[in-house]
Coordinates of C-alpha atoms in Angstrom, one line a residue:
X1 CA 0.0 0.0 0.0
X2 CA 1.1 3.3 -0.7
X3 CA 0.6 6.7 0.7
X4 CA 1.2 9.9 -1.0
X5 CA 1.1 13.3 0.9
X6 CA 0.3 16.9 -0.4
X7 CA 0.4 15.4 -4.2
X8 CA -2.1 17.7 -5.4
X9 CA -2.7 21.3 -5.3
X10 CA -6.0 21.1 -2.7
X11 CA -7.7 24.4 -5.0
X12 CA -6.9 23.1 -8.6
X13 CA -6.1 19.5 -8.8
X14 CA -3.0 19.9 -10.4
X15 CA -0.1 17.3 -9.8
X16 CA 2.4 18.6 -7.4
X17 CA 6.0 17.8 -7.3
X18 CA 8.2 15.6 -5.1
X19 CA 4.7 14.6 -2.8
X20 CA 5.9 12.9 0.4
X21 CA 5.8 8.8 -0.1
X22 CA 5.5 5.8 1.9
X23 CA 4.6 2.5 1.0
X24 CA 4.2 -1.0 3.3
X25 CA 3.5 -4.5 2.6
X26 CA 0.2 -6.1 3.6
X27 CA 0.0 -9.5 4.5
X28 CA -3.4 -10.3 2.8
X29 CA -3.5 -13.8 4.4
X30 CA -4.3 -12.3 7.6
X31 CA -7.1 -11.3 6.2
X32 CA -8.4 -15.3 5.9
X33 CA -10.2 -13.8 2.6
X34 CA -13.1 -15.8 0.9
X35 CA -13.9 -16.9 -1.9
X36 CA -14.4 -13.8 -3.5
X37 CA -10.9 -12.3 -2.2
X38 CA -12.9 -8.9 -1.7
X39 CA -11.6 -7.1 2.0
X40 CA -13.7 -3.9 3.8
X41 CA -11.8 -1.2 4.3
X42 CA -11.6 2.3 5.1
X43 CA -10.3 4.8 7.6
X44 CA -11.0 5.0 11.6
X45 CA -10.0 7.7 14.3
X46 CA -10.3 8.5 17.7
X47 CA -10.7 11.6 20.1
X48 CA -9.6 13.6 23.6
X49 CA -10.7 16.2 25.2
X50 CA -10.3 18.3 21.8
X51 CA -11.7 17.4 18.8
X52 CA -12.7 18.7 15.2
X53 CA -14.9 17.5 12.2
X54 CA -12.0 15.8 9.5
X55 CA -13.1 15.0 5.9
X56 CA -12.4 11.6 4.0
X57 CA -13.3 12.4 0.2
X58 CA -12.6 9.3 -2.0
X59 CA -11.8 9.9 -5.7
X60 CA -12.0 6.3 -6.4
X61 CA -13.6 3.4 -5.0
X62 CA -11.0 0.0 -5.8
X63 CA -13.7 -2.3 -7.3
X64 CA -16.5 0.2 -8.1
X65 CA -15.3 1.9 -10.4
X66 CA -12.0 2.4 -12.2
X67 CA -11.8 5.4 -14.4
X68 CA -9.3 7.8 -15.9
X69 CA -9.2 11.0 -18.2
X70 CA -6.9 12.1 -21.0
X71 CA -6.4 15.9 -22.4
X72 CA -4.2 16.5 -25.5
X73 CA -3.9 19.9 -26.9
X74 CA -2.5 19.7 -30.9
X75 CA -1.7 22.6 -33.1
X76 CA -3.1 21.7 -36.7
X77 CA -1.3 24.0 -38.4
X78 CA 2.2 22.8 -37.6
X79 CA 1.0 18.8 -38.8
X80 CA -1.0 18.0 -35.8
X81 CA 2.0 19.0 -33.2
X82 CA 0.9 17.3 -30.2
X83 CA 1.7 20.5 -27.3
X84 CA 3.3 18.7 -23.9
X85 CA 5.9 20.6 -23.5
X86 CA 6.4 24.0 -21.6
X87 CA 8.8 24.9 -24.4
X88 CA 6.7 24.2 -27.1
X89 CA 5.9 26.8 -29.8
X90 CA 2.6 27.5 -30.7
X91 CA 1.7 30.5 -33.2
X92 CA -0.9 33.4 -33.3
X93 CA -3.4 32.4 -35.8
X94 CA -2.8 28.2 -35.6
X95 CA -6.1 26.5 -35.4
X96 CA -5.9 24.5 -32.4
X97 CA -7.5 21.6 -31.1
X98 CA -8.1 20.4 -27.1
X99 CA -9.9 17.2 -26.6
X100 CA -10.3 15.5 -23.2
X101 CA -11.1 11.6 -23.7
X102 CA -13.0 9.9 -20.2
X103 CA -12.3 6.3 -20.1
X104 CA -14.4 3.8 -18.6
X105 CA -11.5 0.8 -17.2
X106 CA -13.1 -1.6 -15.3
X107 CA -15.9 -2.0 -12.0
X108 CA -19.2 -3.4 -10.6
X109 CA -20.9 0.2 -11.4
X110 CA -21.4 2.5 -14.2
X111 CA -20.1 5.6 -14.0
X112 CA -23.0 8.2 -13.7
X113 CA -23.8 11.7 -13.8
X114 CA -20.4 12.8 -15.0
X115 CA -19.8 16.3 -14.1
X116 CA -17.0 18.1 -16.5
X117 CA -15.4 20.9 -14.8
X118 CA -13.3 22.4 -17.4
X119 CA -10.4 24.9 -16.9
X120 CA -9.6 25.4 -20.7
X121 CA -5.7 27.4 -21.3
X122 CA -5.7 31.1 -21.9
X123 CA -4.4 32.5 -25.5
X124 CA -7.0 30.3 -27.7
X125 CA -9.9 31.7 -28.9
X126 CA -12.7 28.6 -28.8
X127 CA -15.4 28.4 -31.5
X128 CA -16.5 24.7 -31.1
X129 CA -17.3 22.5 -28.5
X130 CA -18.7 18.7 -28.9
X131 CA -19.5 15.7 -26.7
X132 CA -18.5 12.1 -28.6
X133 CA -19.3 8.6 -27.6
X134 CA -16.6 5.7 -28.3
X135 CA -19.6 3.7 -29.7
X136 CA -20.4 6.3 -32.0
X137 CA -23.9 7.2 -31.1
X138 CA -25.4 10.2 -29.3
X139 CA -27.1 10.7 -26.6
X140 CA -30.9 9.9 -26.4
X141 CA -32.7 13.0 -27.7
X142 CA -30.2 15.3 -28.0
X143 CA -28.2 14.7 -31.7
X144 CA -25.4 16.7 -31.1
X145 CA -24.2 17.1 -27.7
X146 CA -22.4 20.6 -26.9
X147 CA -20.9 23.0 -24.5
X148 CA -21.3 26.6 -24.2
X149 CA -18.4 28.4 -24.7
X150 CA -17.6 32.1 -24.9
X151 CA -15.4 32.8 -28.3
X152 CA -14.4 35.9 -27.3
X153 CA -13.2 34.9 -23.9
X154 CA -9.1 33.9 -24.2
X155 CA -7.9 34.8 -20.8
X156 CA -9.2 31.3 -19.7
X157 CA -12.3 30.6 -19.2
X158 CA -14.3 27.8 -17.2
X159 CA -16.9 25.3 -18.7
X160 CA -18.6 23.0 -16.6
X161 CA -21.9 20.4 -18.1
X162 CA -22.7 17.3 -17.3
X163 CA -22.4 14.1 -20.0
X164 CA -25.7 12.6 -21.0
X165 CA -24.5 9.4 -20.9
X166 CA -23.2 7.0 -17.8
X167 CA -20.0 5.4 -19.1
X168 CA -19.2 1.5 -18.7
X169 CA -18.3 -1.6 -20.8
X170 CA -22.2 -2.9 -20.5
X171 CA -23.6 -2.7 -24.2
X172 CA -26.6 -4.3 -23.3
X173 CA -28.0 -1.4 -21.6
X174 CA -26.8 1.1 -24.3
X175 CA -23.9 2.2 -22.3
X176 CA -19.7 3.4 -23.8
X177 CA -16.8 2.8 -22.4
X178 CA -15.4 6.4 -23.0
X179 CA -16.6 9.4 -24.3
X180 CA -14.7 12.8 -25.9
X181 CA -14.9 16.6 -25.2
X182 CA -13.3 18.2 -28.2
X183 CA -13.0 21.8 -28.5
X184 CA -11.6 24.2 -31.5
X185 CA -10.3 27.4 -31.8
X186 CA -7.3 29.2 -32.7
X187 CA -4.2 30.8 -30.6
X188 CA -4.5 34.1 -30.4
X189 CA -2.5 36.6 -27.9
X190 CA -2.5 40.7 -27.1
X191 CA 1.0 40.7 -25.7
X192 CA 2.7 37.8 -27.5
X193 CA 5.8 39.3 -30.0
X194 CA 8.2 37.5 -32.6
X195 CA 11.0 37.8 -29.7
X196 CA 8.8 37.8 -26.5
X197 CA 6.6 34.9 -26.5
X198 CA 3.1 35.1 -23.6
X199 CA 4.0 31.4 -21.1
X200 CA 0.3 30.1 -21.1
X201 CA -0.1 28.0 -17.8
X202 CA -1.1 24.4 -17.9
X203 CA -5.3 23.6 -16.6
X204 CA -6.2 20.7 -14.5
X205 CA -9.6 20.0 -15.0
X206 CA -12.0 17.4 -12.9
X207 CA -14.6 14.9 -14.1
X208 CA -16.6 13.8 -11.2
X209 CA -19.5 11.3 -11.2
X210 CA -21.5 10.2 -8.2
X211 CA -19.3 7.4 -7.8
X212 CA -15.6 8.2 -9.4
X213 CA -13.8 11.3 -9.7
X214 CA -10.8 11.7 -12.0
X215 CA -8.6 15.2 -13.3
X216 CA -6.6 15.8 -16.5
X217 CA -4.2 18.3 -17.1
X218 CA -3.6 20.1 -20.7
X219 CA 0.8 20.9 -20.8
X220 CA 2.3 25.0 -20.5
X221 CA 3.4 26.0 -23.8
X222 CA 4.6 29.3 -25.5
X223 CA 2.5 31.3 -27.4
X224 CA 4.5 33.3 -29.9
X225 CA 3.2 35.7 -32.7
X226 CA 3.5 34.7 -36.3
X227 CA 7.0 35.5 -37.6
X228 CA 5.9 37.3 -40.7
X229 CA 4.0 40.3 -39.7
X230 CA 4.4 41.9 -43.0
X231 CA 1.9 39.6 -45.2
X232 CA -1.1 38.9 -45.0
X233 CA -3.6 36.4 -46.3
X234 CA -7.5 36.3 -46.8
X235 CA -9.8 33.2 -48.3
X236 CA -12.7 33.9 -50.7
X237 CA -15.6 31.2 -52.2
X238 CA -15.9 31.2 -56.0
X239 CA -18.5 29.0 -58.0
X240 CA -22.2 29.6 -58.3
X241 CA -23.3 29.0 -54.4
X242 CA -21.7 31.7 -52.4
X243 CA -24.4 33.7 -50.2
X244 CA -24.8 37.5 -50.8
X245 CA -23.5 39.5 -48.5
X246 CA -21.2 37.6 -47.0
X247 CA -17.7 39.4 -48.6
X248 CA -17.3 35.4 -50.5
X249 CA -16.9 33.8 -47.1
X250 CA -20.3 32.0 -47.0
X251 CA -22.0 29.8 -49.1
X252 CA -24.7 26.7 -49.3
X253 CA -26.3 24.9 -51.6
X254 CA -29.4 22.0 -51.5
X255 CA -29.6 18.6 -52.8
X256 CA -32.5 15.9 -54.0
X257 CA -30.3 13.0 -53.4
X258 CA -26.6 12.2 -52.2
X259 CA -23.8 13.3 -55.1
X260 CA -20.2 14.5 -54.5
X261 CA -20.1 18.2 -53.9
X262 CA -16.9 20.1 -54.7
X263 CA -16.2 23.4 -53.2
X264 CA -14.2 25.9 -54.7
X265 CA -12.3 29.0 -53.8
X266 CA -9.2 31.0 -53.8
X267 CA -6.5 32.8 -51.4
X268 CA -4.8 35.5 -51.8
X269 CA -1.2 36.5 -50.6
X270 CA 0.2 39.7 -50.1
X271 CA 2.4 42.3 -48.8
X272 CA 0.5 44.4 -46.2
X273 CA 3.1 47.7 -47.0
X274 CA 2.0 47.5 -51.0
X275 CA 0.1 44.9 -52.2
X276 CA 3.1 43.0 -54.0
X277 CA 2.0 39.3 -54.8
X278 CA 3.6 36.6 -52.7
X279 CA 3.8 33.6 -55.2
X280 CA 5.7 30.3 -55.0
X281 CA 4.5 29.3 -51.7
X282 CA 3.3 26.1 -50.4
X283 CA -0.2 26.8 -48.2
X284 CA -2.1 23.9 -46.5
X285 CA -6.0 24.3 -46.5
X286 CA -7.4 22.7 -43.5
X287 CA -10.9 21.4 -43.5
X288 CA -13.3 20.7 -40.8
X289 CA -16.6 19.2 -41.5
X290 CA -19.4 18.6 -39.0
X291 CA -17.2 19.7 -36.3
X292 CA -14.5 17.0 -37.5
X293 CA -11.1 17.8 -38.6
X294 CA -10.3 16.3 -42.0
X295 CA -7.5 15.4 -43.8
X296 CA -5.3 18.9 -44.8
X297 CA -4.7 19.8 -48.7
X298 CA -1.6 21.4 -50.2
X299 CA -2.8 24.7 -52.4
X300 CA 0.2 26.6 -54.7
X301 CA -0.3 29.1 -56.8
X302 CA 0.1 27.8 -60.2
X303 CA 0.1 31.0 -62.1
X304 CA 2.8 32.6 -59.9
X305 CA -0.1 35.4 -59.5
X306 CA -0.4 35.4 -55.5
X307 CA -3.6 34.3 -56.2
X308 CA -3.9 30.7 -55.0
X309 CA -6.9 28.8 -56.2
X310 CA -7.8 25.4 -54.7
X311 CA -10.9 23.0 -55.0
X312 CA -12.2 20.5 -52.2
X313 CA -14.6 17.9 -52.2
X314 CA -17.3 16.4 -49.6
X315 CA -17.6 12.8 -50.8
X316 CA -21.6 12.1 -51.4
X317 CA -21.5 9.6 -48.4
X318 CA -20.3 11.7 -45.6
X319 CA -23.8 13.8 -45.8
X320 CA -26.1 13.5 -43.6
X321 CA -29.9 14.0 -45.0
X322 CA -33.1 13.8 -43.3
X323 CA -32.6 18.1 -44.3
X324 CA -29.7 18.3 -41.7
X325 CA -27.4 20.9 -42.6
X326 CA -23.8 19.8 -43.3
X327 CA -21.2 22.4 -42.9
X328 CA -17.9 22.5 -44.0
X329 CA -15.3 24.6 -42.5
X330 CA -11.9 25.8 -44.1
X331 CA -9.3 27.5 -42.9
X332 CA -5.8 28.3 -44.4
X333 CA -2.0 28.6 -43.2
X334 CA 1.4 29.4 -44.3
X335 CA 3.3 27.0 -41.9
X336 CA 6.4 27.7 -43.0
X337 CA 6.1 31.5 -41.7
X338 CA 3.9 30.4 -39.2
X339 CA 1.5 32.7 -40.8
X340 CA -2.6 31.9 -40.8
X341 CA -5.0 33.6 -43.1
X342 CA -7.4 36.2 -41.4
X343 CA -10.8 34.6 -41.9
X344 CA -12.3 31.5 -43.1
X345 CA -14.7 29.8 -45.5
X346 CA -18.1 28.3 -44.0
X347 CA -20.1 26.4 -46.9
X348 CA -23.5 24.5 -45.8
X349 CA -25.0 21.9 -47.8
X350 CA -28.4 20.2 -47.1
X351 CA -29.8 17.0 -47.8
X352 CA -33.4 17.0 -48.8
X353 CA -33.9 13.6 -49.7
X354 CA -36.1 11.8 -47.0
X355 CA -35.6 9.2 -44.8
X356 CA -36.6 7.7 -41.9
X357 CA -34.8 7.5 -38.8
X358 CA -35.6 6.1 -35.5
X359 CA -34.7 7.6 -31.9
X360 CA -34.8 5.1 -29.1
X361 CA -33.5 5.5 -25.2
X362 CA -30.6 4.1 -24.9
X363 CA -31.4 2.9 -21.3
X364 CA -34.8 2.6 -20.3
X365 CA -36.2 1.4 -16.7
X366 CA -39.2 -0.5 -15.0
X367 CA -39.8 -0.1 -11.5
X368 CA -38.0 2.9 -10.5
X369 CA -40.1 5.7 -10.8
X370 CA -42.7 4.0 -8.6
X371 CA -41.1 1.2 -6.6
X372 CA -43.4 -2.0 -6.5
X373 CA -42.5 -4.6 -3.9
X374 CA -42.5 -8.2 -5.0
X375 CA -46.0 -9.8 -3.6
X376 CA -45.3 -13.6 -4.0
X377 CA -47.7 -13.2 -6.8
X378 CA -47.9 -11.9 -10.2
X379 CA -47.3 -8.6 -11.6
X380 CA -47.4 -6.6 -14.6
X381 CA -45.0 -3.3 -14.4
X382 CA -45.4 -0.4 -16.1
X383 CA -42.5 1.4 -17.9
X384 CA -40.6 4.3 -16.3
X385 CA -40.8 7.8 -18.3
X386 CA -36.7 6.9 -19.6
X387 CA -38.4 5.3 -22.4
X388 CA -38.4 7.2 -25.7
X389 CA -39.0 5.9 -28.8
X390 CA -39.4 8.2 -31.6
X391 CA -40.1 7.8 -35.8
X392 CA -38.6 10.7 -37.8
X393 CA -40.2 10.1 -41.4
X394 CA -39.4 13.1 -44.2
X395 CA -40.2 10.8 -47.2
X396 CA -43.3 12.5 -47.8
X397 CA -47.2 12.7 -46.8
X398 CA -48.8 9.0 -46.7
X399 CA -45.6 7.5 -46.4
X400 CA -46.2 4.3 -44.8
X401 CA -44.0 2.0 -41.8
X402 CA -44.1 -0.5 -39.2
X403 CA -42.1 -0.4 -35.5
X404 CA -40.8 -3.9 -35.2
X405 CA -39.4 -5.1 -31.7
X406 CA -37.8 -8.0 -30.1
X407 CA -35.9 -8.7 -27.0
X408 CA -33.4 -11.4 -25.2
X409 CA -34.0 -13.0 -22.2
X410 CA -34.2 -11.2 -18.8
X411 CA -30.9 -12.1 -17.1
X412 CA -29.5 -11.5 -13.5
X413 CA -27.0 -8.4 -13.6
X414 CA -25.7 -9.9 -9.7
X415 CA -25.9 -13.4 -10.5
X416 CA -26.0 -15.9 -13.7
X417 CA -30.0 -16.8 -13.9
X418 CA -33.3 -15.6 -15.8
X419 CA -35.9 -13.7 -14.3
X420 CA -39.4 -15.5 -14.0
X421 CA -41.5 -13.1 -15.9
X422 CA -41.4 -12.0 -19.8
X423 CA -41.2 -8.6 -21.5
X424 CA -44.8 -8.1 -23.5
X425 CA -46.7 -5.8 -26.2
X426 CA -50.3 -5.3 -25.7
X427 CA -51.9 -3.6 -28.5
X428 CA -54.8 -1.4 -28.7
X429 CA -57.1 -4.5 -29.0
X430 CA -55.4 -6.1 -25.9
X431 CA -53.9 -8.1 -27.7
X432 CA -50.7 -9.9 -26.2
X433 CA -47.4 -11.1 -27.6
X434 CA -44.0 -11.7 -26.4
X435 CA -40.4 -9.8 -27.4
X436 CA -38.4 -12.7 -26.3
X437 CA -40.2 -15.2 -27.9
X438 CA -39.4 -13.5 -31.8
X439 CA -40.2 -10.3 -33.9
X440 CA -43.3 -8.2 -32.9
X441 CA -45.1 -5.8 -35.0
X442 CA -45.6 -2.8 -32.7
X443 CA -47.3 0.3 -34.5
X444 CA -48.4 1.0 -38.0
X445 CA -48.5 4.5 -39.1
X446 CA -49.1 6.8 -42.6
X447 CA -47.7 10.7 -41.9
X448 CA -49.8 13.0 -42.7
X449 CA -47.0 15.6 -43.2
X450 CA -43.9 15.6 -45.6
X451 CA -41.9 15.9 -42.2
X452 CA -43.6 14.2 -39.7
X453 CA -41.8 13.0 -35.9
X454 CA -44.2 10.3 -34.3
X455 CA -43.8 9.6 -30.6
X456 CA -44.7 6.1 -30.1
X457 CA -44.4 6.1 -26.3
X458 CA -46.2 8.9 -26.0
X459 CA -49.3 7.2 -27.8
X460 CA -48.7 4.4 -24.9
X461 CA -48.5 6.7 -21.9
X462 CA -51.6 8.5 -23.8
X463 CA -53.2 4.7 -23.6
X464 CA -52.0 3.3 -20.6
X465 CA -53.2 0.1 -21.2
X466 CA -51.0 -0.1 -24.2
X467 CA -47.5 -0.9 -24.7
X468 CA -44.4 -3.0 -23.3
X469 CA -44.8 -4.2 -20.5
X470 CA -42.8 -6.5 -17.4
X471 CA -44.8 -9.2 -16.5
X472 CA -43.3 -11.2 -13.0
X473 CA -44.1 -14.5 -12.1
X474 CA -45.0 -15.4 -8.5
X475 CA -41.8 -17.3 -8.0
X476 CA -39.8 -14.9 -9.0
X477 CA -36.1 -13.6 -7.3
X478 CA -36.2 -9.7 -6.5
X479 CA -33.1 -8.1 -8.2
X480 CA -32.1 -6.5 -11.4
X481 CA -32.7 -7.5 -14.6
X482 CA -31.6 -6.5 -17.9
X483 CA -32.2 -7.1 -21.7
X484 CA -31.4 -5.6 -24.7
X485 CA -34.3 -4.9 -27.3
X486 CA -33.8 -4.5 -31.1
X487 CA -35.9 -2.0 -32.8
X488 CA -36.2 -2.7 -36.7
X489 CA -38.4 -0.1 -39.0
X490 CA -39.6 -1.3 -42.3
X491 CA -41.3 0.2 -45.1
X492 CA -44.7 -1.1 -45.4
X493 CA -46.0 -2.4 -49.0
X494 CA -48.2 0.2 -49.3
X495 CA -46.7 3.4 -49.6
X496 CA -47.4 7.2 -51.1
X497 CA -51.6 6.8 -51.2
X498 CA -52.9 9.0 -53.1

């Protein structure tokens, strides 16, 4: 066992330097440990005459829960420079990337209600701020998940929100392992020179769930200004989409069906003093498309005007449709003279082709919102108001589909065994049929709109004897239970009435 003293800085987390140590040997077989090898322990104390309250806060509980968190600050325009080093050079103008990953090791217990207290470094100017799931799915009813963020703010400012997920390596009930905060910006400094660079501190911030807390800390770096202060360079849209009124920086376009779309534009180059043309240079375009960074693109200027034209294309299967607006992002740098262009280019493209997407809670309850104690005899639960399941259809009016669901077998999350009881559909005709025994048709619907969202459990909690339901068997065990249930939605044969 080992014992650290004064290892952390008690106001902001941050890892202290050459903490007193002192570590023993424990004889676990004095212990006489069962079966299970598990051991209660914990911290005792004893008082005189004089007295005060002390404090035992634990970060982590061995067993519970084992987590851990990750930040990484990289500077884009210098080839995704990983910053962690003090010394490290980063340049006014570089677009600049933060992410803290959560990760979800091991325990008996998800890890819930996850509190981000952010401390994000001084000198970068924040524009973006997303919440990712290592499973790739977002949380129930939300799309994208965000943080609010001030983009003017670059003295350092503080971001706190709580994740809409509970982290652990249980699939079953829709939960992740590890999730991602990623926030972008670019470095930008009032005091920074060529010669006199601004030192921009290091930030611990804490992640802190009912049952685990855990910090990460983002590395010191320099933050110098650009080393050519005498050119400058500015990004324009050119092709038949750019918006009015937006000086060529903005443009969008719509589309019937998926295709390739290729956006084009230009950058020029150029003394500040004059005007004179700065030709033969090597510029890197860096995109960023629905809040991901993508793969950066050489530009020259093949007419040695200082006018550098480029092109870049958004491959037909990266859009998202269902009329969602897909934005692309570009941004320009000289990194050889540490030199970024003034603005960027923001081009939208929607998808109006329609589709029809699902929304279901990824976690969903009976029994918790209004406990029911087990009688001996049998019992039909209600669902708790976590379930959500939601059809988006924007095919079209009288569009046509069916909500199909099935489920596997109650088992034990304590112990290996099945629940005595079944998970059932009851229609509006009363009509009964089991999800574990094979596929069940659950709703039929025709929109009546082009763009139509149909609440499904809604129309149960509107019909309360309608639904899925938890039916227990007298002989059942009390405990928890859990099954996963696969949602299918089909097109029906008959389609577009007229």
């Amino acid at each position: 066992m080992t014992y650290y003293f004064d290892d952390k800085d008690p106001q902001t987390g941050m890892k202290l330097d050459n903490p007193a140590v002192q570590s023993v040997q424990v004889d676990i077989s004095k212990f006489h440990l069962g079966a299970d090898k598990k051991i209660r322990w914990g911290f005792t104390g004893s008082t005189g005459t004089r007295y005060e309250n002390n404090l035992v806060v634990f970060e982590k509980v061995p067993g519970l829960v084992d987590v851990d968190a990750k930040a990484q600050l990289v500077d884009k325009s210098q080839a995704n420079k990983v910053i962690d080093d003090p010394k490290a050079r980063v340049y006014t103008g570089d677009r600049m990337v933060l992410k803290y990953h959560l990760n979800y090791k091991s325990g008996r217990d998800s890890w819930q209600k996850i509190q981000s207290k952010l401390h994000l470094p001084a000198g970068i100017a924040f524009d973006s701020a997303t919440v990712a799931y290592d499973d790739g799915k977002p949380a129930d009813d939300k799309g994208t998940e965000t943080f609010s963020i001030n983009p003017d703010d670059i003295s350092g400012q503080s971001v706190s929100g709580t994740l809409a997920r509970s982290l652990s390596k249980n699939a079953a009930i829709g939960e992740t392992a590890g999730a991602t905060i990623t926030f972008t910006g670019h470095a930008t400094s009032k005091t920074a020179t060529a010669s006199s660079p601004e030192e921009i501190a290091g930030q611990t911030s804490s992640f802190e769930g009912t049952n685990a807390i855990t910090q990460a800390t983002t590395s010191a770096f320099q933050l110098v200004a650009g080393e050519d202060d005498t050119s400058v360079m500015t990004m324009a849209l050119t092709g038949d989409h750019v918006l009015p009124d937006s000086d060529n920086r903005r443009g969008s376009e719509s589309l019937d069906s998926a295709a390739d779309v290729t956006v084009s534009g230009r950058i020029d180059y150029r003394k500040k003093s004059d005007g004179t043309a700065i030709t033969g240079k090597t510029l890197t375009l860096q995109p960023r498309f629905n809040g991901e960074s993508l793969q950066t693109k050489v530009i020259t200027d093949t007419d040695k005007r200082g006018v550098y034209d480029f092109t870049y294309t958004i491959p037909a299967g990266n859009l998202l449709g269902g009329g969602h607006d897909n934005i692309l992002e570009l941004f320009a740098a000289d990194t050889s003279a540490h030199l970024s262009a003034t603005n960027s280019l923001r081009y939208i493209v929607t998808l109006r082709g329609g589709t029809r997407t699902m929304s279901v809670s990824s976690f969903a309850t009976f029994n918790k919102d209004n406990p029911q104690h087990m009688t001996g005899r049998r019992m039909r639960l209600k669902p708790d108001s976590n379930w959500s399941v939601t059809v988006h259809d924007s095919v079209g009016k009288n569009d046509a589909w069916t909500l199909q669901a099935s489920a596997s077998p109650l088992t034990s999350r304590l112990r290996d065994g099945l629940l005595a009881g079944d998970l059932k559909y009851v229609d509006g005709e009363g009509n009964e049929n089991s999800l574990t025994h094979g596929v069940v048709n659950l709703e039929r619907h025709v929109t009546a709109s082009d763009d139509e969202d149909f609440d499904i459990t809604k129309l149960w909690r509107d019909k309360p004897n309608r639904g899925i339901f938890l039916d227990i068997d007298g002989g059942a065990a009390q405990g928890q239970y859990m099954s996963q249930v696969s949602w299918t939605l089909i097109q029906d044969p008959i389609t577009q009435e007229s």
